[in-house]
PDB file of C-alpha atoms in Angstrom:
ATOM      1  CA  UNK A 144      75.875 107.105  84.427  1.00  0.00           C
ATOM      2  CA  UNK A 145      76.953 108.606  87.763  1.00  0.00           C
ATOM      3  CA  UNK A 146      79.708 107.774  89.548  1.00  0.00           C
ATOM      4  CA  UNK A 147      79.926 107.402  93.159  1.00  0.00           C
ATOM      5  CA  UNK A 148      83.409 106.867  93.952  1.00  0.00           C
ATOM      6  CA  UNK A 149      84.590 105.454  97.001  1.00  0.00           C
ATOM      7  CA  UNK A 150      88.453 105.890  98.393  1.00  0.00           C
ATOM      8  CA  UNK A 151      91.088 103.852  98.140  1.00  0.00           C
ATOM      9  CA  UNK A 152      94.892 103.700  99.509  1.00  0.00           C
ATOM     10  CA  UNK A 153      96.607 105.127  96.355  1.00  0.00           C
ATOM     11  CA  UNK A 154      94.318 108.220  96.755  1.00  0.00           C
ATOM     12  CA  UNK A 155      96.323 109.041  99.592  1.00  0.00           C
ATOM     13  CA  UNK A 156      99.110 110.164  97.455  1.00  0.00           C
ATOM     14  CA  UNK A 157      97.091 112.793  95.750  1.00  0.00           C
ATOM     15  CA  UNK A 158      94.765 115.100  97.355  1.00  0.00           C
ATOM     16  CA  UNK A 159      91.623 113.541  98.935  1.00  0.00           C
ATOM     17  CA  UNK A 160      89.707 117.318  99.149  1.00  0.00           C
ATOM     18  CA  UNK A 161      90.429 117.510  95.369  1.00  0.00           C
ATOM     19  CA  UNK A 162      88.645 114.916  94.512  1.00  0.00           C
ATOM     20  CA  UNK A 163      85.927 115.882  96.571  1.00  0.00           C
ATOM     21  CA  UNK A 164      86.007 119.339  95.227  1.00  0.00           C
ATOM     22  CA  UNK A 165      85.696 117.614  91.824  1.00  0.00           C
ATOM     23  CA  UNK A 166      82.378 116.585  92.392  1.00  0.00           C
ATOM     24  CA  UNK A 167      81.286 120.268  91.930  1.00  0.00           C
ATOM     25  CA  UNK A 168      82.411 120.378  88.553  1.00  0.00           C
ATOM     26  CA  UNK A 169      81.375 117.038  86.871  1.00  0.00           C
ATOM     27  CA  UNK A 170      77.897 116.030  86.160  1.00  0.00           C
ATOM     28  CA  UNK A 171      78.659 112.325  86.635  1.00  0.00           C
ATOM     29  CA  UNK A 172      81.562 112.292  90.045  1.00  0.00           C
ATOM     30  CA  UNK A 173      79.836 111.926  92.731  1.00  0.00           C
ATOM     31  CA  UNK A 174      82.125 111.882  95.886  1.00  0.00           C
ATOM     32  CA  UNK A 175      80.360 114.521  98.576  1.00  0.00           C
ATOM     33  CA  UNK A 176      82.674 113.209 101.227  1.00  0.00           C
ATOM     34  CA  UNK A 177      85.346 110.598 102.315  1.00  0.00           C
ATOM     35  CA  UNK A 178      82.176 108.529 103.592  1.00  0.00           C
ATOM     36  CA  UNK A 179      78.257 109.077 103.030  1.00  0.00           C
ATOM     37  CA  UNK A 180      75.449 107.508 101.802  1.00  0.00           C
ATOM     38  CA  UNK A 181      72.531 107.253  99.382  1.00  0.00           C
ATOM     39  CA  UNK A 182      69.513 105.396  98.779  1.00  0.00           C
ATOM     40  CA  UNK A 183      67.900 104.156  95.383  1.00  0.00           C
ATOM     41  CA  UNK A 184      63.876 103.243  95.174  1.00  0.00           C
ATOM     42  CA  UNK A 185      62.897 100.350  94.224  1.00  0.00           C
ATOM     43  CA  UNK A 186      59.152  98.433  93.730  1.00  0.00           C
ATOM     44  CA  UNK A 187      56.448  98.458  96.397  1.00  0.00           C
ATOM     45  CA  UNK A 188      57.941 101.961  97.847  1.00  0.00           C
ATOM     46  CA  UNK A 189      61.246  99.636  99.052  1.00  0.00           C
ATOM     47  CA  UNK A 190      64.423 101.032  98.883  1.00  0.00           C
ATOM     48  CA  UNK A 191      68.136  99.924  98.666  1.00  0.00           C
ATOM     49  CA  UNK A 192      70.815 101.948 100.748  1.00  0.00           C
ATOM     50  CA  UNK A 193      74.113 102.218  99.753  1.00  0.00           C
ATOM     51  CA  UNK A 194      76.850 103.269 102.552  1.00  0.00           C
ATOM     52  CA  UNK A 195      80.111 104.480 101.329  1.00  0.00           C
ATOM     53  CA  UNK A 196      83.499 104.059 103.548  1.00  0.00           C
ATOM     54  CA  UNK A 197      86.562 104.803 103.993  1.00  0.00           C
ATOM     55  CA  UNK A 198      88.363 102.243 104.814  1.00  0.00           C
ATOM     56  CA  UNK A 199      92.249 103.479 104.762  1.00  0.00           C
ATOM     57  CA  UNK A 200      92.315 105.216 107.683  1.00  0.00           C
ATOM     58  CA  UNK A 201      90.172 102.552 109.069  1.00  0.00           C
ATOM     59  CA  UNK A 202      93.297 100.509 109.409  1.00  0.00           C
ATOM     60  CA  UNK A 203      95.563 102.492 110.913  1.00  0.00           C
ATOM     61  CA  UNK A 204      96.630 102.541 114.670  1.00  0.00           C
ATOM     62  CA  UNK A 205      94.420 104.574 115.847  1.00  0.00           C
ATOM     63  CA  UNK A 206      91.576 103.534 113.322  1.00  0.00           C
ATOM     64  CA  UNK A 207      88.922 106.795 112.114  1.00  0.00           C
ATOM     65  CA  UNK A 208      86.213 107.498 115.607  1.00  0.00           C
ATOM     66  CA  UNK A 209      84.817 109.992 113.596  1.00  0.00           C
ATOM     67  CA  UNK A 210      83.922 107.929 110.266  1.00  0.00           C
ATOM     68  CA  UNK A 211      82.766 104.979 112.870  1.00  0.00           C
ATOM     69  CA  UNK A 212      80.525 107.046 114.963  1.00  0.00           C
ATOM     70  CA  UNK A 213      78.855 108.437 111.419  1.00  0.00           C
ATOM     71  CA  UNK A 214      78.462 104.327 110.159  1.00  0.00           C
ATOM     72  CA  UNK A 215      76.620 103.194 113.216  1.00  0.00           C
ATOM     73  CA  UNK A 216      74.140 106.020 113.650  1.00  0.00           C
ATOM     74  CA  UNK A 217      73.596 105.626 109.372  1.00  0.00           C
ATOM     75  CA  UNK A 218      73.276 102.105 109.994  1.00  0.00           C
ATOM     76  CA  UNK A 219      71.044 102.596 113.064  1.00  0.00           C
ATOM     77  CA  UNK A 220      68.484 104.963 111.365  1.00  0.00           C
ATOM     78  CA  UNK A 221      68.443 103.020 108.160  1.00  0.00           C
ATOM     79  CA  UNK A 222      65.275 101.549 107.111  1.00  0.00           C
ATOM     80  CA  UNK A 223      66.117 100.293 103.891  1.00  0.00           C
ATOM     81  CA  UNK A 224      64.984  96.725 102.801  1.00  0.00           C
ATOM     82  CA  UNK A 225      68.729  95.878 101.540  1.00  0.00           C
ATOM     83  CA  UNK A 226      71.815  97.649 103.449  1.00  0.00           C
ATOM     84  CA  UNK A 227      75.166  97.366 101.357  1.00  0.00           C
ATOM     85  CA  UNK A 228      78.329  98.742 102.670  1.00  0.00           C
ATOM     86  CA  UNK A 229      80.930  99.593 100.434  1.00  0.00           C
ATOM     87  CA  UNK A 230      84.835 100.141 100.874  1.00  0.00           C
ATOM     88  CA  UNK A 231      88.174  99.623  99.291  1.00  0.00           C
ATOM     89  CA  UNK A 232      89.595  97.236 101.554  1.00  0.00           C
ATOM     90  CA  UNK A 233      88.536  93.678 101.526  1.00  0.00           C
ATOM     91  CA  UNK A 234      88.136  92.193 104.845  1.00  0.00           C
ATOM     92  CA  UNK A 235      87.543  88.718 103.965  1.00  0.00           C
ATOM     93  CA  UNK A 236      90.009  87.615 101.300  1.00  0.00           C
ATOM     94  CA  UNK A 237      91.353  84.665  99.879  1.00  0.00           C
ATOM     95  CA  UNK A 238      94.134  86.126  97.693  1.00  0.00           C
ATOM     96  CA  UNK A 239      97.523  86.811  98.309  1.00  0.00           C
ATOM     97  CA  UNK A 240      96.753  88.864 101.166  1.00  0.00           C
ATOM     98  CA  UNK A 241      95.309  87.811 104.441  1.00  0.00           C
ATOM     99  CA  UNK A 242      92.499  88.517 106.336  1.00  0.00           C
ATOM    100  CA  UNK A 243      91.919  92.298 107.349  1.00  0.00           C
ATOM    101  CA  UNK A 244      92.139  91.542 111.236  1.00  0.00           C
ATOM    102  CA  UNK A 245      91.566  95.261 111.946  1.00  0.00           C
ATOM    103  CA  UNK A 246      88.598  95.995 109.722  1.00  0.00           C
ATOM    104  CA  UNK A 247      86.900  92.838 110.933  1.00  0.00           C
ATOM    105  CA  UNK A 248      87.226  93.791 114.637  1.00  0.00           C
ATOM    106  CA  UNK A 249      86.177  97.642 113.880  1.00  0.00           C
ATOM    107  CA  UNK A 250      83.711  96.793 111.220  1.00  0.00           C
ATOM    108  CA  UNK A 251      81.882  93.382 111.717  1.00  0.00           C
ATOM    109  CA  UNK A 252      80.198  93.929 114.872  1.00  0.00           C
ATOM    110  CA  UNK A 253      78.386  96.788 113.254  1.00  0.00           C
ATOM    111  CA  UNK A 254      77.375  94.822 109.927  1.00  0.00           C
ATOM    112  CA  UNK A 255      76.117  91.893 112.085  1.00  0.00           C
ATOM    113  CA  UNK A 256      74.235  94.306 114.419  1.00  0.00           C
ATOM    114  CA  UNK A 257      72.575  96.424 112.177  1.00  0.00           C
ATOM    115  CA  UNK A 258      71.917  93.629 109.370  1.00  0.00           C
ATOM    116  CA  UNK A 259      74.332  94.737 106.446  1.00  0.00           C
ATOM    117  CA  UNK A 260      73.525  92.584 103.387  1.00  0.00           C
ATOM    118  CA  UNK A 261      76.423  92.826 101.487  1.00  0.00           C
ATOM    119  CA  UNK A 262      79.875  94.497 102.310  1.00  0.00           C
ATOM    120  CA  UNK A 263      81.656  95.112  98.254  1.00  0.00           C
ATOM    121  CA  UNK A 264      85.280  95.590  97.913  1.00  0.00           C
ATOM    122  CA  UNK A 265      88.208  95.915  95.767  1.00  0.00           C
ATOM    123  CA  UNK A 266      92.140  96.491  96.245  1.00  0.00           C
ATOM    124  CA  UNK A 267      93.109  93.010  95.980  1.00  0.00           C
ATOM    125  CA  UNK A 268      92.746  91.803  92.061  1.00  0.00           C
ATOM    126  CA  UNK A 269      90.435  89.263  91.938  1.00  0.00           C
ATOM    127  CA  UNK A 270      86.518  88.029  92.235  1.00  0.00           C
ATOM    128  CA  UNK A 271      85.468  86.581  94.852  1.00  0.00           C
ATOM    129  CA  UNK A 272      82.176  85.528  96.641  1.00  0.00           C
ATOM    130  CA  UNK A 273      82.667  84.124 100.664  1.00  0.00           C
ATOM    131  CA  UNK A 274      79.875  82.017 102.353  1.00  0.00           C
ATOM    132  CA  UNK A 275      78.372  84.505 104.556  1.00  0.00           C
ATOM    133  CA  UNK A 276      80.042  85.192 107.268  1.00  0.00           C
ATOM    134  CA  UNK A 277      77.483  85.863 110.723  1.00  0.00           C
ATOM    135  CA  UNK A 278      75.278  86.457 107.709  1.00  0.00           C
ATOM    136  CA  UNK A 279      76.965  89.461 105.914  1.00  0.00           C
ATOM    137  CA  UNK A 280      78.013  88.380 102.239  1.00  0.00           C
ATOM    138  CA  UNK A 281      82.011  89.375 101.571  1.00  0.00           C
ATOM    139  CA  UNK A 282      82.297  90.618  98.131  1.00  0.00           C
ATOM    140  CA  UNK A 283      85.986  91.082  96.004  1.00  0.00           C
ATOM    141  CA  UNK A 284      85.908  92.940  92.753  1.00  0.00           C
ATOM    142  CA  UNK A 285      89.100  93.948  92.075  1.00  0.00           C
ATOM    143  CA  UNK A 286      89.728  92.415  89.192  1.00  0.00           C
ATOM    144  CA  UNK A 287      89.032  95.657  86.753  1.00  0.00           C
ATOM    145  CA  UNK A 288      92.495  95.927  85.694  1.00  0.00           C
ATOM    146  CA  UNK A 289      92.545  92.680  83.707  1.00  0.00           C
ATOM    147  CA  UNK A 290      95.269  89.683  83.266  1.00  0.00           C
ATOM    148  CA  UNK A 291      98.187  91.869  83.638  1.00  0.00           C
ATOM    149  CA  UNK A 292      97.474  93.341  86.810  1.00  0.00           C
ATOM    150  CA  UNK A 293      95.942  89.673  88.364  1.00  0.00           C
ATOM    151  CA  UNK A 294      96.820  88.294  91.624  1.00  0.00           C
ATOM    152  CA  UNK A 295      96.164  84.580  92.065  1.00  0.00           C
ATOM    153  CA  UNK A 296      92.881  83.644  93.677  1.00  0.00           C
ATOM    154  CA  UNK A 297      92.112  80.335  95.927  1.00  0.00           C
ATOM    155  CA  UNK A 298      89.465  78.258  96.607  1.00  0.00           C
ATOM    156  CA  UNK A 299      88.481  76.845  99.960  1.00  0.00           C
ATOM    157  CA  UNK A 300      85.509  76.015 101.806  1.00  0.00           C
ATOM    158  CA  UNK A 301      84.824  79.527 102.404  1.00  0.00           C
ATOM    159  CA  UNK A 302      84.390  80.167  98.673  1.00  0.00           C
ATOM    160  CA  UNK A 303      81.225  80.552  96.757  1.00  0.00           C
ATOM    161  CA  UNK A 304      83.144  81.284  93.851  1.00  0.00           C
ATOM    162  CA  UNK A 305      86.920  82.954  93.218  1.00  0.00           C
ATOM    163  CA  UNK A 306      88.165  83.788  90.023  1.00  0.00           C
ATOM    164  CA  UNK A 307      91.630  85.746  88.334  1.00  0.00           C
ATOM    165  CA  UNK A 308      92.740  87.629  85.507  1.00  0.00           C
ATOM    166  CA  UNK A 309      89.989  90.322  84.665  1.00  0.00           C
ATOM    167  CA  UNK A 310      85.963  91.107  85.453  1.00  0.00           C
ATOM    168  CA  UNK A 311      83.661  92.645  87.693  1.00  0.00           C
ATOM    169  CA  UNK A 312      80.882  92.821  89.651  1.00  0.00           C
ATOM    170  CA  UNK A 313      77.249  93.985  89.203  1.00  0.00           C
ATOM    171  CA  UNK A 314      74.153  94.083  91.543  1.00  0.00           C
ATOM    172  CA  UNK A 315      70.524  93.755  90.473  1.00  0.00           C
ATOM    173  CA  UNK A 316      68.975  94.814  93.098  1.00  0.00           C
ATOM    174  CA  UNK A 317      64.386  94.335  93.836  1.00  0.00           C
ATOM    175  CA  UNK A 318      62.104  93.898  96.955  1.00  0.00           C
ATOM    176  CA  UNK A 319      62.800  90.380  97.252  1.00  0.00           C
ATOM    177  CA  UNK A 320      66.019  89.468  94.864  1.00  0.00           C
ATOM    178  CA  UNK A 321      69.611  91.021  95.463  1.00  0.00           C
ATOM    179  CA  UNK A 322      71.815  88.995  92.263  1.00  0.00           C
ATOM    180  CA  UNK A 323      75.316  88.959  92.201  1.00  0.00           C
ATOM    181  CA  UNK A 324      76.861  88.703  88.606  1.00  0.00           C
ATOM    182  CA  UNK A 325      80.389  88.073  88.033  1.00  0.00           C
ATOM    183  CA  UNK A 326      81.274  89.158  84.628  1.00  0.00           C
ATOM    184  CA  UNK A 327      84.904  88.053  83.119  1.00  0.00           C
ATOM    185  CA  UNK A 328      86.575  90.119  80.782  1.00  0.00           C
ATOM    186  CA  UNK A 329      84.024  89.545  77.586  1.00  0.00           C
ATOM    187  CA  UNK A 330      81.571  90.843  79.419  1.00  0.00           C
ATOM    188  CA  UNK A 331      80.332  86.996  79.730  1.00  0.00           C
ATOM    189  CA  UNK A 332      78.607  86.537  83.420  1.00  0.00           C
ATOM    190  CA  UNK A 333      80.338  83.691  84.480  1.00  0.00           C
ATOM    191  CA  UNK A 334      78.425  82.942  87.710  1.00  0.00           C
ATOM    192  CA  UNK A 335      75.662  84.632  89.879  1.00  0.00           C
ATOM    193  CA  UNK A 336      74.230  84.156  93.130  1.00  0.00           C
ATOM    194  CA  UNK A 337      71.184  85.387  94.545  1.00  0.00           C
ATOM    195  CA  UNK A 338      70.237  86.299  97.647  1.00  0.00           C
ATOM    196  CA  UNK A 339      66.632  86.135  98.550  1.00  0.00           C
ATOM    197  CA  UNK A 340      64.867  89.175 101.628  1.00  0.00           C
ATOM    198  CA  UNK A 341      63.473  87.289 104.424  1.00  0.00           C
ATOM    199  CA  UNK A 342      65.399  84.196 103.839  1.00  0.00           C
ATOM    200  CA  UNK A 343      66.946  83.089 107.387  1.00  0.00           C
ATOM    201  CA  UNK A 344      69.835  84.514 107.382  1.00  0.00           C
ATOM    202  CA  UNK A 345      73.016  81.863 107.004  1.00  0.00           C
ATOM    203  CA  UNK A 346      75.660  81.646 109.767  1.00  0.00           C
TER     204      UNK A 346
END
């Protein structure tokens, strides 16, 4: 199974090019860049584009031009069925953390405008599913590190589900049909939602 890798804020510690250079030697990493993108087919000649980001240096004063400039024009020339954005950071959160202030003002107006499906995160440690926010679903799985590393997860009217103490997230992903499965620590999917192409799109 390949694994396409996207950066986080304790990789800052280490060495970022390292890990890049590691994709040369392993079979299964995957990380050509700090951000990039790839596509997977699916039926009827459809595809599904993934877009991978960066989003530590995202938050900092004076935010990443260059990794912004390379999202919109990916986004732009994108004609995947399904777009789905994927980062570290969580920008919508209902945790222990607050909302991501900066990431929504440098990141949502390029989501709404170029019709991102799904944005997937991690760094805080729990699931969560929001209510689609200008019509981009916000998606938490940062739960992979189990009860002992949980932080404490809330519902509110903004919640399609939250949940604590161990799981993940999975996509299945076809023409019509992108499912969400949250899976708790027996490997048990404990709820799923589905998102259906072509739908109007929920503000």
């Amino acid at each position: 199974v390949p694994w396409r890798p996207t950066l986080g804020n304790h990789d800052y510690k280490g060495s970022i090019q390292g890990q890049i250079d590691y994709s040369k030697k392993s079979a299964r990493w995957d990380l050509p860049a700090r951000f990039y993108s790839f596509s997977q087919k699916l039926d009827a000649g459809h595809t599904v584009e993934f877009f991978a980001i960066d989003t530590t240096p995202l938050g900092w004063r004076k935010g990443d031009p260059e990794q912004l400039t390379w999202l919109e024009a990916a986004l732009a020339k994108s004609k995947a069925r399904w777009k789905v954005v994927f980062g570290h950071h969580p920008m919508y959160s209902h945790s222990k953390r607050p909302y991501n202030q900066t990431l929504i003002r440098r990141l949502e107006p390029l989501f709404v405008k170029h019709k991102v499906d799904v944005y997937l995160a991690g760094h805080d440690h729990v699931l969560e599913l929001t209510k689609p926010v200008k019509g981009v679903h916000y998606v938490v799985s940062g739960a992979g590190g189990g009860p002992m590393k949980a932080y404490p997860a809330y519902w509110t009217d903004k919640s399609y589900y939250a949940a604590t103490k161990g799981g993940f997230v999975w996509l299945r992903v076809s023409k019509d049909e992108l499912v969400l499965e949250f899976c708790r620590m027996k490997g048990e999917t404990q709820f799923a939602h589905v998102l259906i192409k072509g739908r109007s799109r929920e503000f």
